[in-house]
Amino acid sequence: MVGTERVFYMDKIQWNQKFSVNVKEIDGQHKKLIGLLNDVIRIKEEKLKFDATGDVLSELANYMDYHFSTEERYMLKFSYPEYKLHRDQHVEFARKTIGFLKKFREGSQTITDEIICFIKDWLLNHILNHDAKYGPFFNKNGLF
Ligand SMILES: [Fe+2]
Ligand SMILES: [Fe+2]
């Protein structure tokens, strides 16, 4: 992508009430994910060494996995009608991020701003447009 340096220069994400799905455990996990993503952005900005980047990316990928399992477990428990569609999104995203991580580990890929942008956009979009949908449904089933 051509353009100014700032195009992909990432601002850190501030937690905002609009991200809330009104389920305490899940909001807590989303906050943690945003925190990890901010760590990735900070490391990239400060050009910290390879190990630090790899560690935080691994932690992000692992925590993402744990988080997706939590959401899917509740969806199954309450027979959420959009389970399949939602799960497919998780699987597709995980496949891509694990791919990045693998290439990074092999040394054939650096963590570019485009990759961080992709993860950031996906995460925020997913929370706002898809996770937000199950909030009222989970609430109706007694989960807050
Ligand atoms: Fe989520
Ligand atoms: Fe989700």
PDB file of C-alpha atoms and ligand atoms in Angstrom:
ATOM      1  CA  MET A   1       0.000   0.000   0.000  1.00  0.00           C
ATOM      2  CA  VAL A   2       1.425   3.356  -0.962  1.00  0.00           C
ATOM      3  CA  GLY A   3       0.815   6.585   0.836  1.00  0.00           C
ATOM      4  CA  THR A   4       2.054   8.323   3.896  1.00  0.00           C
ATOM      5  CA  GLU A   5       3.876   6.571   6.685  1.00  0.00           C
ATOM      6  CA  ARG A   6       0.886   7.132   8.916  1.00  0.00           C
ATOM      7  CA  VAL A   7      -1.559   5.073   6.871  1.00  0.00           C
ATOM      8  CA  PHE A   8      -0.852   1.894   8.776  1.00  0.00           C
ATOM      9  CA  TYR A   9       0.652   3.503  11.812  1.00  0.00           C
ATOM     10  CA  MET A  10      -1.538   2.167  14.525  1.00  0.00           C
ATOM     11  CA  ASP A  11      -3.077   3.978  17.374  1.00  0.00           C
ATOM     12  CA  LYS A  12      -3.653   1.901  20.447  1.00  0.00           C
ATOM     13  CA  ILE A  13      -7.224   0.933  21.197  1.00  0.00           C
ATOM     14  CA  GLN A  14      -9.040   2.395  24.144  1.00  0.00           C
ATOM     15  CA  TRP A  15     -11.736   0.262  25.741  1.00  0.00           C
ATOM     16  CA  ASN A  16     -15.062   1.905  25.170  1.00  0.00           C
ATOM     17  CA  GLN A  17     -18.511   1.026  26.493  1.00  0.00           C
ATOM     18  CA  LYS A  18     -19.717   0.479  22.930  1.00  0.00           C
ATOM     19  CA  PHE A  19     -17.564  -2.692  22.877  1.00  0.00           C
ATOM     20  CA  SER A  20     -19.523  -4.164  25.767  1.00  0.00           C
ATOM     21  CA  VAL A  21     -21.649  -7.261  25.081  1.00  0.00           C
ATOM     22  CA  ASN A  22     -23.117  -6.944  28.567  1.00  0.00           C
ATOM     23  CA  VAL A  23     -21.585 -10.211  29.772  1.00  0.00           C
ATOM     24  CA  LYS A  24     -18.959  -9.646  32.432  1.00  0.00           C
ATOM     25  CA  GLU A  25     -16.682 -12.610  31.696  1.00  0.00           C
ATOM     26  CA  ILE A  26     -16.655 -11.909  27.943  1.00  0.00           C
ATOM     27  CA  ASP A  27     -16.106  -8.166  28.326  1.00  0.00           C
ATOM     28  CA  GLY A  28     -13.142  -9.057  30.550  1.00  0.00           C
ATOM     29  CA  GLN A  29     -11.735 -11.315  27.828  1.00  0.00           C
ATOM     30  CA  HIS A  30     -12.235  -8.661  25.145  1.00  0.00           C
ATOM     31  CA  LYS A  31     -10.397  -6.162  27.351  1.00  0.00           C
ATOM     32  CA  LYS A  32      -7.529  -8.576  27.739  1.00  0.00           C
ATOM     33  CA  LEU A  33      -7.409  -9.167  23.946  1.00  0.00           C
ATOM     34  CA  ILE A  34      -7.350  -5.427  23.286  1.00  0.00           C
ATOM     35  CA  GLY A  35      -4.552  -5.096  25.861  1.00  0.00           C
ATOM     36  CA  LEU A  36      -2.502  -7.776  24.091  1.00  0.00           C
ATOM     37  CA  LEU A  37      -3.093  -6.151  20.742  1.00  0.00           C
ATOM     38  CA  ASN A  38      -1.932  -2.833  22.211  1.00  0.00           C
ATOM     39  CA  ASP A  39       1.212  -4.641  23.388  1.00  0.00           C
ATOM     40  CA  VAL A  40       1.828  -5.807  19.813  1.00  0.00           C
ATOM     41  CA  ILE A  41       1.392  -2.232  18.569  1.00  0.00           C
ATOM     42  CA  ARG A  42       3.743  -0.892  21.257  1.00  0.00           C
ATOM     43  CA  ILE A  43       6.397  -3.494  20.479  1.00  0.00           C
ATOM     44  CA  LYS A  44       6.155  -2.658  16.795  1.00  0.00           C
ATOM     45  CA  GLU A  45       6.476   1.067  17.517  1.00  0.00           C
ATOM     46  CA  GLU A  46       9.426   0.608  19.814  1.00  0.00           C
ATOM     47  CA  LYS A  47      11.026  -1.890  17.444  1.00  0.00           C
ATOM     48  CA  LEU A  48      11.691  -4.237  20.311  1.00  0.00           C
ATOM     49  CA  LYS A  49      13.552  -7.403  19.683  1.00  0.00           C
ATOM     50  CA  PHE A  50      12.235 -10.466  17.899  1.00  0.00           C
ATOM     51  CA  ASP A  51      11.626 -12.513  21.047  1.00  0.00           C
ATOM     52  CA  ALA A  52       9.339  -9.951  22.611  1.00  0.00           C
ATOM     53  CA  THR A  53       7.258  -9.767  19.432  1.00  0.00           C
ATOM     54  CA  GLY A  54       7.049 -13.535  19.114  1.00  0.00           C
ATOM     55  CA  ASP A  55       6.050 -13.933  22.759  1.00  0.00           C
ATOM     56  CA  VAL A  56       3.281 -11.415  22.691  1.00  0.00           C
ATOM     57  CA  LEU A  57       1.966 -12.711  19.367  1.00  0.00           C
ATOM     58  CA  SER A  58       1.899 -16.248  20.748  1.00  0.00           C
ATOM     59  CA  GLU A  59       0.098 -15.032  23.823  1.00  0.00           C
ATOM     60  CA  LEU A  60      -2.408 -13.179  21.673  1.00  0.00           C
ATOM     61  CA  ALA A  61      -3.035 -16.253  19.506  1.00  0.00           C
ATOM     62  CA  ASN A  62      -3.405 -18.527  22.559  1.00  0.00           C
ATOM     63  CA  TYR A  63      -5.694 -16.161  24.363  1.00  0.00           C
ATOM     64  CA  MET A  64      -7.758 -15.665  21.214  1.00  0.00           C
ATOM     65  CA  ASP A  65      -8.213 -19.423  21.038  1.00  0.00           C
ATOM     66  CA  TYR A  66      -9.279 -19.588  24.680  1.00  0.00           C
ATOM     67  CA  HIS A  67     -11.677 -16.688  24.145  1.00  0.00           C
ATOM     68  CA  PHE A  68     -13.299 -18.219  21.062  1.00  0.00           C
ATOM     69  CA  SER A  69     -13.835 -21.462  23.004  1.00  0.00           C
ATOM     70  CA  THR A  70     -15.566 -19.539  25.778  1.00  0.00           C
ATOM     71  CA  GLU A  71     -17.978 -17.863  23.360  1.00  0.00           C
ATOM     72  CA  GLU A  72     -18.664 -21.082  21.472  1.00  0.00           C
ATOM     73  CA  ARG A  73     -19.284 -22.989  24.702  1.00  0.00           C
ATOM     74  CA  TYR A  74     -22.032 -20.535  25.709  1.00  0.00           C
ATOM     75  CA  MET A  75     -23.481 -20.552  22.195  1.00  0.00           C
ATOM     76  CA  LEU A  76     -23.798 -24.322  22.295  1.00  0.00           C
ATOM     77  CA  LYS A  77     -25.149 -24.303  25.837  1.00  0.00           C
ATOM     78  CA  PHE A  78     -27.936 -21.864  24.884  1.00  0.00           C
ATOM     79  CA  SER A  79     -28.448 -23.204  21.311  1.00  0.00           C
ATOM     80  CA  TYR A  80     -27.550 -19.877  19.751  1.00  0.00           C
ATOM     81  CA  PRO A  81     -29.086 -19.847  16.224  1.00  0.00           C
ATOM     82  CA  GLU A  82     -26.039 -18.204  14.588  1.00  0.00           C
ATOM     83  CA  TYR A  83     -23.524 -20.554  16.153  1.00  0.00           C
ATOM     84  CA  LYS A  84     -22.305 -22.064  12.890  1.00  0.00           C
ATOM     85  CA  LEU A  85     -21.795 -18.717  11.143  1.00  0.00           C
ATOM     86  CA  HIS A  86     -20.050 -17.264  14.165  1.00  0.00           C
ATOM     87  CA  ARG A  87     -17.815 -20.254  14.640  1.00  0.00           C
ATOM     88  CA  ASP A  88     -16.821 -20.186  10.960  1.00  0.00           C
ATOM     89  CA  GLN A  89     -15.606 -16.622  11.450  1.00  0.00           C
ATOM     90  CA  HIS A  90     -13.492 -17.647  14.429  1.00  0.00           C
ATOM     91  CA  VAL A  91     -12.006 -20.585  12.531  1.00  0.00           C
ATOM     92  CA  GLU A  92     -11.149 -18.500   9.466  1.00  0.00           C
ATOM     93  CA  PHE A  93      -9.531 -15.778  11.540  1.00  0.00           C
ATOM     94  CA  ALA A  94      -7.554 -18.256  13.652  1.00  0.00           C
ATOM     95  CA  ARG A  95      -6.323 -19.975  10.480  1.00  0.00           C
ATOM     96  CA  LYS A  96      -4.971 -16.666   9.162  1.00  0.00           C
ATOM     97  CA  THR A  97      -3.331 -15.502  12.394  1.00  0.00           C
ATOM     98  CA  ILE A  98      -1.747 -18.884  13.034  1.00  0.00           C
ATOM     99  CA  GLY A  99      -0.416 -18.677   9.474  1.00  0.00           C
ATOM    100  CA  PHE A 100       1.190 -15.289  10.191  1.00  0.00           C
ATOM    101  CA  LEU A 101       2.670 -16.574  13.412  1.00  0.00           C
ATOM    102  CA  LYS A 102       4.121 -19.629  11.732  1.00  0.00           C
ATOM    103  CA  LYS A 103       5.750 -17.538   8.981  1.00  0.00           C
ATOM    104  CA  PHE A 104       7.067 -15.127  11.589  1.00  0.00           C
ATOM    105  CA  ARG A 105       8.622 -17.987  13.540  1.00  0.00           C
ATOM    106  CA  GLU A 106      10.207 -19.375  10.377  1.00  0.00           C
ATOM    107  CA  GLY A 107      11.612 -15.930   9.645  1.00  0.00           C
ATOM    108  CA  SER A 108       9.854 -15.551   6.307  1.00  0.00           C
ATOM    109  CA  GLN A 109       7.484 -12.839   7.487  1.00  0.00           C
ATOM    110  CA  THR A 110       7.900  -9.747   9.590  1.00  0.00           C
ATOM    111  CA  ILE A 111       5.021  -8.296  11.512  1.00  0.00           C
ATOM    112  CA  THR A 112       3.958  -5.509   9.256  1.00  0.00           C
ATOM    113  CA  ASP A 113       1.559  -2.721  10.049  1.00  0.00           C
ATOM    114  CA  GLU A 114      -0.808  -4.307   7.526  1.00  0.00           C
ATOM    115  CA  ILE A 115      -0.919  -7.491   9.602  1.00  0.00           C
ATOM    116  CA  ILE A 116      -1.537  -5.566  12.806  1.00  0.00           C
ATOM    117  CA  CYS A 117      -4.193  -3.565  10.983  1.00  0.00           C
ATOM    118  CA  PHE A 118      -5.840  -6.747   9.775  1.00  0.00           C
ATOM    119  CA  ILE A 119      -5.958  -8.204  13.305  1.00  0.00           C
ATOM    120  CA  LYS A 120      -7.165  -4.941  14.799  1.00  0.00           C
ATOM    121  CA  ASP A 121      -9.878  -4.393  12.181  1.00  0.00           C
ATOM    122  CA  TRP A 122     -11.069  -7.950  12.385  1.00  0.00           C
ATOM    123  CA  LEU A 123     -11.242  -7.953  16.178  1.00  0.00           C
ATOM    124  CA  LEU A 124     -13.063  -4.640  16.534  1.00  0.00           C
ATOM    125  CA  ASN A 125     -15.465  -5.400  13.696  1.00  0.00           C
ATOM    126  CA  HIS A 126     -16.154  -8.830  15.046  1.00  0.00           C
ATOM    127  CA  ILE A 127     -16.916  -7.521  18.544  1.00  0.00           C
ATOM    128  CA  LEU A 128     -19.103  -4.683  17.315  1.00  0.00           C
ATOM    129  CA  ASN A 129     -21.026  -6.540  14.618  1.00  0.00           C
ATOM    130  CA  HIS A 130     -21.069 -10.191  15.611  1.00  0.00           C
ATOM    131  CA  ASP A 131     -20.308 -10.602  19.302  1.00  0.00           C
ATOM    132  CA  ALA A 132     -22.728  -7.738  19.982  1.00  0.00           C
ATOM    133  CA  LYS A 133     -25.536  -9.890  18.514  1.00  0.00           C
ATOM    134  CA  TYR A 134     -25.253 -12.687  21.054  1.00  0.00           C
ATOM    135  CA  GLY A 135     -25.221 -10.263  24.020  1.00  0.00           C
ATOM    136  CA  PRO A 136     -29.007  -9.880  24.382  1.00  0.00           C
ATOM    137  CA  PHE A 137     -29.463 -13.591  23.599  1.00  0.00           C
ATOM    138  CA  PHE A 138     -27.054 -14.620  26.376  1.00  0.00           C
ATOM    139  CA  ASN A 139     -28.745 -12.141  28.721  1.00  0.00           C
ATOM    140  CA  LYS A 140     -32.128 -13.726  27.948  1.00  0.00           C
ATOM    141  CA  ASN A 141     -30.604 -17.035  29.000  1.00  0.00           C
ATOM    142  CA  GLY A 142     -29.534 -15.552  32.300  1.00  0.00           C
ATOM    143  CA  LEU A 143     -25.889 -14.840  31.505  1.00  0.00           C
ATOM    144  CA  PHE A 144     -24.700 -11.364  32.394  1.00  0.00           C
TER     145      PHE A 144
HETATM  146 FE    FE B   1     -15.290 -12.135  21.060  1.00  0.00          FE
HETATM  147 FE    FE B   2     -16.813 -14.075  18.512  1.00  0.00          FE
END
